[in-house]
Tab-separated table of C-alpha atoms and ligand atoms in Angstrom:
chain	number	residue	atom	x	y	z
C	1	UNK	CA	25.618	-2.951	-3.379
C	2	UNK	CA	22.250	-3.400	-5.190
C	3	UNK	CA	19.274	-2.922	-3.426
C	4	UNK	CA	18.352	-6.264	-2.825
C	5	UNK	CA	21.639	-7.606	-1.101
C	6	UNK	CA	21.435	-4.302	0.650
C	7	UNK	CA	18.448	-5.193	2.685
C	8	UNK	CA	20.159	-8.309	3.449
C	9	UNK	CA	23.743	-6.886	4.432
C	10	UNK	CA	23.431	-3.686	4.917
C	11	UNK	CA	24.459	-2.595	8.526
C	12	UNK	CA	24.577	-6.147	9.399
C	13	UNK	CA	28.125	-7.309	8.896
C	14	UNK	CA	28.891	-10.845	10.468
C	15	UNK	CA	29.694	-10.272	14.212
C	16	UNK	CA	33.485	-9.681	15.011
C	17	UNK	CA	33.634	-11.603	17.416
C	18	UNK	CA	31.741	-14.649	17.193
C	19	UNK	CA	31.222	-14.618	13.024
C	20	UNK	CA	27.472	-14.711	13.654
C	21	UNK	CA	25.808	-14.000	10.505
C	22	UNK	CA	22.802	-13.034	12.254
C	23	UNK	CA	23.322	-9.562	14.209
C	24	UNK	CA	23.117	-10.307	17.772
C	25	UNK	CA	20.378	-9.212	20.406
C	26	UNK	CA	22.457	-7.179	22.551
C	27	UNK	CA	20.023	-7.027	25.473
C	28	UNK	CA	21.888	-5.321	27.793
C	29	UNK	CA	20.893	-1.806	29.371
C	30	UNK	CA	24.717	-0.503	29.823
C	31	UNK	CA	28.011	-1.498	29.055
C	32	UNK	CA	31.078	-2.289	31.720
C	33	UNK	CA	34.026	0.711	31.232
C	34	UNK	CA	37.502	0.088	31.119
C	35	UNK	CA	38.777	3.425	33.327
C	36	UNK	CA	36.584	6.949	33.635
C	37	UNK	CA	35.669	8.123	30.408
C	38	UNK	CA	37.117	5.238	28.501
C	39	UNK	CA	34.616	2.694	27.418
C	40	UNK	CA	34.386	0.613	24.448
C	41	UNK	CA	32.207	2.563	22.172
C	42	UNK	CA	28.785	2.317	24.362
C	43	UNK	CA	27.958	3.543	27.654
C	44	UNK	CA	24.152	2.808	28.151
C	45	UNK	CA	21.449	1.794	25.639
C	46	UNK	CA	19.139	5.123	25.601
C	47	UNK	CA	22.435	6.330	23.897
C	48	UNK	CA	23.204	3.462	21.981
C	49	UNK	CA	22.686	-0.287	20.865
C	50	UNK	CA	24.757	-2.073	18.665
C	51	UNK	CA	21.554	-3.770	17.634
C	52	UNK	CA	19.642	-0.858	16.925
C	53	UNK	CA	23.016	0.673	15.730
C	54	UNK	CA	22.583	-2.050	13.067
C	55	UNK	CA	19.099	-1.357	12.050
C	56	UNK	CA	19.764	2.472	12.149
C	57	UNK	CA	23.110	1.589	9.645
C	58	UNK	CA	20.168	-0.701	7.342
C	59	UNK	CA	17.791	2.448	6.677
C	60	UNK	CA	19.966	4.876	6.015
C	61	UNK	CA	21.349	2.555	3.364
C	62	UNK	CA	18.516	1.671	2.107
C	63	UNK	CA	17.146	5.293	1.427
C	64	UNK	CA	20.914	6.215	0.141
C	65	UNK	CA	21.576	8.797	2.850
C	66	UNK	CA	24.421	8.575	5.345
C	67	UNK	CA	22.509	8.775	8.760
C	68	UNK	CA	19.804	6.423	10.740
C	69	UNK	CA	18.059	6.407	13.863
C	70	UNK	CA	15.379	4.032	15.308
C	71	UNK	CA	12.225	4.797	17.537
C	72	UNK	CA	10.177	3.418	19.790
C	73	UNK	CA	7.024	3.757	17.024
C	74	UNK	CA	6.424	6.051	14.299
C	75	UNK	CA	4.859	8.413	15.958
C	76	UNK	CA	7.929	8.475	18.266
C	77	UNK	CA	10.305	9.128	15.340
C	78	UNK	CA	7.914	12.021	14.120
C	79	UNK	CA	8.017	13.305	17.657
C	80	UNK	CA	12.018	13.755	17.263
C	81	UNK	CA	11.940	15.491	14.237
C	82	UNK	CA	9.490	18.204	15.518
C	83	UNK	CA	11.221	18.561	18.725
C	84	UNK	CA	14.247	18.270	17.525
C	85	UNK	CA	14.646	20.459	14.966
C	86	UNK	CA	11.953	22.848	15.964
C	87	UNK	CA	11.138	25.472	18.028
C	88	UNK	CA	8.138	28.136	19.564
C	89	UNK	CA	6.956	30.272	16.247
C	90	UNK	CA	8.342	28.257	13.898
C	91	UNK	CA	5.740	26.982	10.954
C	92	UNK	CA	5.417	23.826	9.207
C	93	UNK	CA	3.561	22.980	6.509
C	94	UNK	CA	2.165	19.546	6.180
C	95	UNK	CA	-0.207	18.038	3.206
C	96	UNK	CA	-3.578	17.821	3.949
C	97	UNK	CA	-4.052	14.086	3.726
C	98	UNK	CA	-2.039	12.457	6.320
C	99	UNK	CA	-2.129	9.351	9.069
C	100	UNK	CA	-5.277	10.636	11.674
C	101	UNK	CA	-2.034	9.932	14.558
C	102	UNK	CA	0.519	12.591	12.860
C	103	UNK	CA	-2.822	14.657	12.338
C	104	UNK	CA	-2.944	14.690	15.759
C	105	UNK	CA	0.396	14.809	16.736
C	106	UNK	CA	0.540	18.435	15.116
C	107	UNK	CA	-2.809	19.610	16.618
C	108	UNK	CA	-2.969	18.141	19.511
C	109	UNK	CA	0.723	18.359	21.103
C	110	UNK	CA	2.875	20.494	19.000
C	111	UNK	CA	-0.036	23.384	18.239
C	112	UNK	CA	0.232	23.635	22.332
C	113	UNK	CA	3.922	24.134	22.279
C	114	UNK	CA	3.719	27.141	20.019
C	115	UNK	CA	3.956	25.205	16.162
C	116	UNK	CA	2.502	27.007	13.694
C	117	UNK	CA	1.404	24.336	11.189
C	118	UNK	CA	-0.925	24.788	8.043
C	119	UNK	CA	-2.398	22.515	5.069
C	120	UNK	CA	-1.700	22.571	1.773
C	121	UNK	CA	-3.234	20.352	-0.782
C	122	UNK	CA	-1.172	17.140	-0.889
C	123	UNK	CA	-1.724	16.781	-4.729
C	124	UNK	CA	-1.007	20.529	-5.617
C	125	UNK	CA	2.356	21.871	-5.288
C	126	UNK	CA	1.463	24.915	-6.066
C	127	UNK	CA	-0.528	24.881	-2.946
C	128	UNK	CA	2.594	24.220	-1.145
C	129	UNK	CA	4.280	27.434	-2.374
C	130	UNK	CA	1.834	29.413	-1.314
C	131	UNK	CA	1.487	28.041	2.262
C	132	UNK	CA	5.228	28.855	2.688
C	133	UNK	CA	6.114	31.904	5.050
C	134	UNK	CA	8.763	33.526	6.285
C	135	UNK	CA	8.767	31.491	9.711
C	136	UNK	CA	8.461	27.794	7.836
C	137	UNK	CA	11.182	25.568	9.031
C	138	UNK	CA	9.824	22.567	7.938
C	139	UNK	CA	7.622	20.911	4.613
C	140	UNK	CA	6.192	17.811	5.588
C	141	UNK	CA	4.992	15.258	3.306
C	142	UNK	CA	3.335	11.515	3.312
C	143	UNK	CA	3.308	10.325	-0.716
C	144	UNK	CA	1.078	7.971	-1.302
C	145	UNK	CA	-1.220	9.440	1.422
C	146	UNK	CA	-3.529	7.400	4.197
C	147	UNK	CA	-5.728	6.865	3.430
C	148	UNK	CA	-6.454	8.290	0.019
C	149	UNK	CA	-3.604	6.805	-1.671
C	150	UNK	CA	-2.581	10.329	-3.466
C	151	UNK	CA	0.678	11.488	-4.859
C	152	UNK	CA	2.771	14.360	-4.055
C	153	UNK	CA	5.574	15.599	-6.688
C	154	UNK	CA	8.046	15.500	-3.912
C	155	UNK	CA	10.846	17.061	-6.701
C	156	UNK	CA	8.648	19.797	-6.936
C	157	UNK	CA	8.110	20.212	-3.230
C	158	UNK	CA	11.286	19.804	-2.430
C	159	UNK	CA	12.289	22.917	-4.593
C	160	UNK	CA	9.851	24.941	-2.850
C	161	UNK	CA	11.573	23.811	0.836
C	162	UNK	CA	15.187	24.639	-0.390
C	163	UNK	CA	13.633	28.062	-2.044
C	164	UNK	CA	11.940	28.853	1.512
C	165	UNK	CA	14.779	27.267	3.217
C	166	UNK	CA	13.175	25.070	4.922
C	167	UNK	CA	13.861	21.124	5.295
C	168	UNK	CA	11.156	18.721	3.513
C	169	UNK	CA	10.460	15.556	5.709
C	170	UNK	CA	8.888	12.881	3.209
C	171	UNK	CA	6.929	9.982	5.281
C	172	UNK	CA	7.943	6.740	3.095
C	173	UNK	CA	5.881	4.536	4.962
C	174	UNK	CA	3.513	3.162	2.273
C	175	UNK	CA	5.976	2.968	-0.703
C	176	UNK	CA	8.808	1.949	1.544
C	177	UNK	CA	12.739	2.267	-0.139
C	178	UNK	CA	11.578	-0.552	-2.447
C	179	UNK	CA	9.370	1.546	-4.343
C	180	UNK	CA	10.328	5.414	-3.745
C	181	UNK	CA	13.720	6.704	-2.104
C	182	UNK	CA	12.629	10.256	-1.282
C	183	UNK	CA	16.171	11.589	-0.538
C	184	UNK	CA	17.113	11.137	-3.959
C	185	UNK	CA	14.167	13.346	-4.953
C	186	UNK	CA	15.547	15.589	-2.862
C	187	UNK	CA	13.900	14.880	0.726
C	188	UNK	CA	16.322	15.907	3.658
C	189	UNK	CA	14.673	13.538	6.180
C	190	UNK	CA	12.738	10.223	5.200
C	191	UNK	CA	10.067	9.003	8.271
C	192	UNK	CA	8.965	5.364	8.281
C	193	UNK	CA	6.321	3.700	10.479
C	194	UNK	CA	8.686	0.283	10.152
C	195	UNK	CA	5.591	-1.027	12.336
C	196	UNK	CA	4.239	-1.316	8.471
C	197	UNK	CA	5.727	-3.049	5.525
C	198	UNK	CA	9.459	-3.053	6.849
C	199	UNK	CA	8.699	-5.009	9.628
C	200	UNK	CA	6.241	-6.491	7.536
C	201	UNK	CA	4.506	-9.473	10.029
C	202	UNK	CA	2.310	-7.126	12.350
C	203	UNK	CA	4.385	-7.828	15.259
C	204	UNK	CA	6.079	-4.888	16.261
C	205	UNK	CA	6.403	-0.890	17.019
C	206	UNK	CA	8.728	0.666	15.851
C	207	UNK	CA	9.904	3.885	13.968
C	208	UNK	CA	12.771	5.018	11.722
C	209	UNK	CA	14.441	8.272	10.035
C	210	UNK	CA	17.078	8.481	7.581
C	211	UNK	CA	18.605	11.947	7.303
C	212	UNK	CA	21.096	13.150	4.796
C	213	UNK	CA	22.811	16.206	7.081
C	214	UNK	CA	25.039	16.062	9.800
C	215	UNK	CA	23.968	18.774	11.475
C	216	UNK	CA	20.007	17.546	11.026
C	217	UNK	CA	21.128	14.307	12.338
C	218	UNK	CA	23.389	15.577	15.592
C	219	UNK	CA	20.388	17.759	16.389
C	220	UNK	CA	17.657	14.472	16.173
C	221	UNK	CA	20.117	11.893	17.818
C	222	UNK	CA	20.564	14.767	20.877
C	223	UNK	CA	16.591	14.295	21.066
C	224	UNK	CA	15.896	10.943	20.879
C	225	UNK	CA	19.015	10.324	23.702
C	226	UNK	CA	17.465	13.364	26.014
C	227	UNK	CA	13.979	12.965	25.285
C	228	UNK	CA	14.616	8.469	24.845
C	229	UNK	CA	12.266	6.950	23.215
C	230	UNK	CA	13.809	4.449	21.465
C	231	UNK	CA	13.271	0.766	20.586
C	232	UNK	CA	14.663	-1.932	22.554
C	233	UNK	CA	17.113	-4.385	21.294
C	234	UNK	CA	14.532	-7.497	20.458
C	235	UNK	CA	12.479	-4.771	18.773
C	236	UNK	CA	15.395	-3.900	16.621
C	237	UNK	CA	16.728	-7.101	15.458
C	238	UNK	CA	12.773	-8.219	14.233
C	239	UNK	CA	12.699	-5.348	12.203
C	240	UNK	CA	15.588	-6.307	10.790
C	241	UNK	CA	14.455	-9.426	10.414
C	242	UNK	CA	11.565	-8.553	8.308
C	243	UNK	CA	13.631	-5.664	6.167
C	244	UNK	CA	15.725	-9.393	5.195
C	245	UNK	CA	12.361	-9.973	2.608
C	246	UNK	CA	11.213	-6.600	1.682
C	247	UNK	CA	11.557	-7.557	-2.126
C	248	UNK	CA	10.232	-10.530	-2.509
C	249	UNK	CA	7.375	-9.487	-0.319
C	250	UNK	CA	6.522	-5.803	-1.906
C	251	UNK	CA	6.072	-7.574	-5.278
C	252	UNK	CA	3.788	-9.700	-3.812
C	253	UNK	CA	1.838	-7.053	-2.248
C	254	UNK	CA	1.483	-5.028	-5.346
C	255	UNK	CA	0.784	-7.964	-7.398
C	256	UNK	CA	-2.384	-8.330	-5.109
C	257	UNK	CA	-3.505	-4.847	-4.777
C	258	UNK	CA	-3.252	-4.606	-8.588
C	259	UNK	CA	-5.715	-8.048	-8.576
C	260	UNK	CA	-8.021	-6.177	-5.687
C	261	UNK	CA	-7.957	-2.718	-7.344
C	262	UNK	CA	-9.068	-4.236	-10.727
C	263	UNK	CA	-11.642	-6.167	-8.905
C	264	UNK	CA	-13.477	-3.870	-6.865
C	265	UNK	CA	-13.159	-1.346	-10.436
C	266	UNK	CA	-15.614	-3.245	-11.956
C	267	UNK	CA	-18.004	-4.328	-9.275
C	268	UNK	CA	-21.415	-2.842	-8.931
C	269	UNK	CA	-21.113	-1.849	-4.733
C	270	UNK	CA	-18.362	0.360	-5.325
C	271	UNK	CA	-18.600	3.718	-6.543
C	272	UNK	CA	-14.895	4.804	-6.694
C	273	UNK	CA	-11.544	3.007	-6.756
C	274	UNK	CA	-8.003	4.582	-5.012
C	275	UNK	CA	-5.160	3.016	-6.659
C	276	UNK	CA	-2.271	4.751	-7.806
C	277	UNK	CA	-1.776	1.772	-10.194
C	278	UNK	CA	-4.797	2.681	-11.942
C	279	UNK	CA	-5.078	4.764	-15.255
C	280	UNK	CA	-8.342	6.485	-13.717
C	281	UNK	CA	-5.822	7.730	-10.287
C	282	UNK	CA	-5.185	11.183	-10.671
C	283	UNK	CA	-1.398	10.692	-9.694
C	284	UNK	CA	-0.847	7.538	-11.890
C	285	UNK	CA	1.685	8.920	-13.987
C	286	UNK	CA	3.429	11.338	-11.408
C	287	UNK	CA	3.648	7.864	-9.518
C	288	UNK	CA	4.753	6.352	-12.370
C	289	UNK	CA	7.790	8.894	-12.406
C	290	UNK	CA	8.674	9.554	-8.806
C	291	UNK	CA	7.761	5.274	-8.055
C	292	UNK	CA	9.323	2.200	-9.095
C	293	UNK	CA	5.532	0.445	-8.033
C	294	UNK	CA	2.285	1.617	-6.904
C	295	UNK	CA	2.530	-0.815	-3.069
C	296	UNK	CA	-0.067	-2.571	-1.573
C	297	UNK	CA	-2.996	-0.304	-0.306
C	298	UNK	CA	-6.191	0.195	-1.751
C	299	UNK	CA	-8.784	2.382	-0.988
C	300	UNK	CA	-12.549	2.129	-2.170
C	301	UNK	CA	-15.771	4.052	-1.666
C	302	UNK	CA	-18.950	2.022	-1.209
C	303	UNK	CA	-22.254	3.147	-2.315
C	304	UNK	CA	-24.302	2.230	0.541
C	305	UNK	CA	-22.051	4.315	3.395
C	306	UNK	CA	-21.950	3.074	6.891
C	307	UNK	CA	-24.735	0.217	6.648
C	308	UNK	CA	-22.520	-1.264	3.890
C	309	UNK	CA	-19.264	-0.977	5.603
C	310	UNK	CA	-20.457	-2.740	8.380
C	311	UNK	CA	-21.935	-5.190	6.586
C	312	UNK	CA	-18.835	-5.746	4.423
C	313	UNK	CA	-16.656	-6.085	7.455
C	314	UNK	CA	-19.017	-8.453	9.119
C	315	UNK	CA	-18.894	-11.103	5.795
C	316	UNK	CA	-14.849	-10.752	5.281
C	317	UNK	CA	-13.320	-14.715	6.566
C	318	UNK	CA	-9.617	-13.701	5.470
C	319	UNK	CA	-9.549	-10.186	5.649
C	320	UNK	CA	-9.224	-8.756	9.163
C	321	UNK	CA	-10.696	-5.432	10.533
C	322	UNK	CA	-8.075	-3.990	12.243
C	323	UNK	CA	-5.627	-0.624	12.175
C	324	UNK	CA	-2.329	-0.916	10.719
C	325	UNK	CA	-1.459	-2.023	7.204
C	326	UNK	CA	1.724	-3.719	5.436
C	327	UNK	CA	1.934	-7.057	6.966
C	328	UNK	CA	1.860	-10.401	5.481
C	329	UNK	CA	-1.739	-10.835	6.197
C	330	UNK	CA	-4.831	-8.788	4.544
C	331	UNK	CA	-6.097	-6.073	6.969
C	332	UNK	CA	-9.054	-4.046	6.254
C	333	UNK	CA	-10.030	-1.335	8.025
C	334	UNK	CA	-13.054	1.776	8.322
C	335	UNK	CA	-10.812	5.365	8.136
C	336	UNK	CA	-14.053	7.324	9.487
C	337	UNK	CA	-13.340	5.671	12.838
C	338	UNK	CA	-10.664	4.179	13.087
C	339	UNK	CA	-7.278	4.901	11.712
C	340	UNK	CA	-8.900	8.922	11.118
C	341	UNK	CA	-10.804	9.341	13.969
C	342	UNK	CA	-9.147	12.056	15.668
C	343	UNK	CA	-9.662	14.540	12.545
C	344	UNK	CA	-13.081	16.496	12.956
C	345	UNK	CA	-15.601	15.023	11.132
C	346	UNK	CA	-15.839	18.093	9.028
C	347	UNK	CA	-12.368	18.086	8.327
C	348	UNK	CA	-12.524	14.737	6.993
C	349	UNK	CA	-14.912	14.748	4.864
C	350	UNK	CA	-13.664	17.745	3.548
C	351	UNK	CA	-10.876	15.336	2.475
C	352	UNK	CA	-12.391	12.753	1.203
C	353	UNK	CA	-12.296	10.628	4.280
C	354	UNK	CA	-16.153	9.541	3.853
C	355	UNK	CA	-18.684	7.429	5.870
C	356	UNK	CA	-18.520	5.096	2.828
C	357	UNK	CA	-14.140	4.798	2.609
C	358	UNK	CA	-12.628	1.422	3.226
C	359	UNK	CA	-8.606	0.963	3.175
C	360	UNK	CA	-7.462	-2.350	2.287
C	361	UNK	CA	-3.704	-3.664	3.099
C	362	UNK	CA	-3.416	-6.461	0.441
C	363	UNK	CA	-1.410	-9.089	2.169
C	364	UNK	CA	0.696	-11.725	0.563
C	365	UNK	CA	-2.063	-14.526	0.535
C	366	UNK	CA	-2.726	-16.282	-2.909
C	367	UNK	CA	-4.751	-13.855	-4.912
C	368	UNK	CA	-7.676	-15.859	-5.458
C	369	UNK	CA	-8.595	-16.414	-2.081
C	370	UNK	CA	-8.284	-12.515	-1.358
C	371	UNK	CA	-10.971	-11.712	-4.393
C	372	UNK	CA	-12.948	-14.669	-3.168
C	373	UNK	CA	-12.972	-12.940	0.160
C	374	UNK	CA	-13.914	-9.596	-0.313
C	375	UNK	CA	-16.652	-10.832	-3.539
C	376	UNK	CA	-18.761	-12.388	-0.986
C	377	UNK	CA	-18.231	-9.618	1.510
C	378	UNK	CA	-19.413	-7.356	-1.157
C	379	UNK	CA	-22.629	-9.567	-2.224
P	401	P1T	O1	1.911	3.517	14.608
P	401	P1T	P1	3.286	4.098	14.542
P	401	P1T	O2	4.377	3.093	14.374
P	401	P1T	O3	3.550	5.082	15.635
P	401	P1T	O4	3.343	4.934	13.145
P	401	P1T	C1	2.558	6.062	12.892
P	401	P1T	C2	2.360	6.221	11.407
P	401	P1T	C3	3.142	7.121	10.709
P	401	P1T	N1	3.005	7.312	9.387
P	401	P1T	C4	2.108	6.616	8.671
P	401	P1T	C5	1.966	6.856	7.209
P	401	P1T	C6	1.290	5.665	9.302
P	401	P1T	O5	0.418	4.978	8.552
P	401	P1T	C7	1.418	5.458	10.709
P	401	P1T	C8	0.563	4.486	11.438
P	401	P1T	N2	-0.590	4.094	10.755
P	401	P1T	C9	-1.539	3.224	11.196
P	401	P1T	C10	-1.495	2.625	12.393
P	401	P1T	C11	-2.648	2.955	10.262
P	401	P1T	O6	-3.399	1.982	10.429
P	401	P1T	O7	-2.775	3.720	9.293
C-alpha cells in the first residue's frame, strides 16, 4: 500500500459489522463478558479501544514498523517510553535542542527518579559518541529540532545506539511520516506530538509511538495500561481524521514555509533565517538525504530583540501568537517565553534560543496573504 492510501486505510478497515467506512467512536469504558475470563477481545478501555486500536494500527503503518500505541499528549507518550523502558542509574542521552516540555520532562521529573541524562550537540554525531557510557540505555533524538529547525544524521546516530547498545528514540513530530520515517533509518522507537501536523486542525491532545520490537513494545503497552494515560475514544478517531489529509496538507505547508523562508531571507529586520530548505541551513543537504521535504516551520532572528518581537506580534492580522505548531492555520510564537521557557535562560541562549527568535508554523492559507501578513508586521 503506498503511502498515501495508507493514511487513508491503514488500520481503518470498514467495520465488520455494520460496513461503516468510517471507524466507529467506540465510547464505551468496558466491554460486557461472555463467562469469567472469556470476553470478546476487550475488557476495559485503559487496556484497550478498538478506536484507538485503529489509530495505534495507522502509525505504526505509516512509520513501517509493526507496533502502535496512542497517548493522552505527547508528553504522555514520552513519559511511557522513559518509564517504561527505564530504570534508577540508567543514562540517556538526548540532543541539545529539544521541545522546552521534553526539556523539562528529563530535568524536572525523570532527573528526580534517578535518570542520568546528558546533551550532546544535536548537529554533531560525533558528539553523540562521545556522550555514550557504559550505563546509556537510551539515545534520544528530535530531527528537525524546536525550535531551531536543525538536523540530526539519525543513520549515524543510530549506529552509535546499536554500538552502545542502547535504543535510539527519534521524535518525528515536525517532519511527520510524510517527510522522514525514522525507523527505516534505523530508529527503534518513533515519538509524535499528533497534537501537531497529524492531527493537523489545533483541536486536540494527543500522543503516539511506533516501535519496531516486541519486547520494546510489551514493555511500553504494560506502562501506558498500569500507569493509563491514554486518549479517549473521540480523541482517537479526530486524529484519525486529520492523518485522512496529511499529504495534501504537508505539501501545502512546505510550499508556504518555502514562500515565508525566502521572504523573511531577504528582508532588512531579520538578521538570520532557519530553514532547512535553504542552501544557507547548515543541515540542507543532510535533510536533503535523510528527508523527502523540509515541513512547515520557520524560524527567524530579528535584529531589534524583544522590542521588535513584541512589536511584530502586536501588527500580525492572520498569524496568531500562540504555542503549538502544524495546524491548518499560521501560528507564530516567541521561544524565549513561551514554548522554551522552562530551560534556564543561560541554557538557552547557549543554544541559540535568543531574545530576538521567532518560530513560525506556516499554515495552509493562500501564500500571499501569509507574506502580506507578516510584511506589515515587519514594517
Ligand atoms: O504538547 P504535547 O502533545 O504533549 O507534545 C509535546 C511535544 C513533543 N515533541 C515535540 C517536538 C513538540 O513540539 C511537542 C509540543 N510542542 C509544542 C506545544 C510547541 O509549541 O512547540
Amino acid at each position: 500500500m503506498n503511502f498515501e492510501t495508507a493514511l487513508i486505510h491503514a488500520g481503518q478497515a470498514a467495520d465488520r459489522q455494520t460496513g461503516s467506512v468510517s471507524v466507529p467512536v467506540y465510547q464505551t469504558s468496558t466491554y460486557k463478558q461472555d463467562g469469567i475470563g472469556r470476553d470478546r477481545g476487550w475488557e476495559y478501555s485503559r487496556t484497550g479501544n478498538p478506536t484507538r486500536k485503529a489509530l495505534e494500527d495507522c502509525i505504526a503503518a505509516l512509520e513501517g514498523v509493526k507496533y502502535g500505541l496512542a497517548f493522552a499528549s505527547g508528553l504522555a507518550a514520552e513519559t511511557a517510553v522513559l518509564g517504561g523502558l527505564l530504570k534508577k542509574g540508567d543514562h540517556v542521552v538526548a540532543g541539545d535542542d529539544l521541545y522546552g516540555g521534553t526539556y523539562r520532562l528529563f530535568e524536572k521529573v525523570f532527573r528526580h527518579w534517578g535518570l542520568e541524562i546528558s546533551y550532546a550537540d544535536s548537529k554533531d554525531p560525533a558528539s553523540f559518541k562521545r556522550a555514550m557510557r557504559r550505563s546509556t540505555r537510551l539515545v534520544w533524538v528530535e530531527t528537525p529540532t524546536n525550535p531551531l529547525l536543525n538536523i540530526t544524521d539519525i543513520a549515524a546516530v543510530a549506529e552509535t545506539a546499536r554500538k552502545g547498545k542502547a535504543l535510539l528514540a527519534v521524535d518525528n513530530t515536525f517532519a511527520t511520516p510524510y517527510f522522514q520515517r525514522p525507523a527505516e533509518l534505523g530508529a527503534d522507537i518513533v515519538v509524535h506530538s499528533s497534537t501537531k501536523y497529524l492531527g493537523g486542525h489545533s483541536d486536540v491532545i494527543g500522543g503516539l509511538l511506533a516501535i519496531k520490537d516486541k519486547c520494546v513494545f510489551e514493555a511500553v503497552k504494560f506502562y501506558q495500561n498500569a500507569a493509563g494515560a491514554v486518549p479517549g475514544p473521540w480523541d482517537a478517531w479526530l486524529t484519525l481524521r486529520g492523518i485522512k489529509t496529511l499529504s495534501v496538507r504537508m505539501k501545502a505547508h512546505e510550499a508556504n514555509a518555502f514562500a515565508i523562508a525566502a521572504a523573511l531571507s531577504r528582508h532588512p529586520a531579520v538578521s538570520k533565517v532557519y530553514y532547512p530548505g535553504l542552501e544557507s541551513h547548515p543541515g540542507h543537504e543532510l535533510a536533503g538525504r535523510q528527508m523527502d521535504g523540509c515541513g512547515g516551520m520557520v524560524g527567524f532572528e530579528l535584529k531589534g530583540g524583544r522590542p521588535a518581537a513584541e512589536s511584530f506580534f502586536r501588527r500580525l492580522k492572520i498569524f496568531s501568537l500562540a504555542e503549538s505548531l502544524g495546524g491548518v492555520e499560521s501560528l507564530a510564537c516567541y521561544p524565549a517565553a513561551m514554548t522554551h521557557a522552562a530551560i534556564p535562560e543561560r541554557d538557552r541562549l547557549k543554544r541559540g534560543i535568543t531574545a530576538g527568535l521567532v518560530r513560525l508554523s506556516a499554515g495552509i492559507e493562500n501564500s500571499d496573504d501569509l507574506l502580506e501578513d507578516l510584511a506589515r508586521a515587519l514594517k
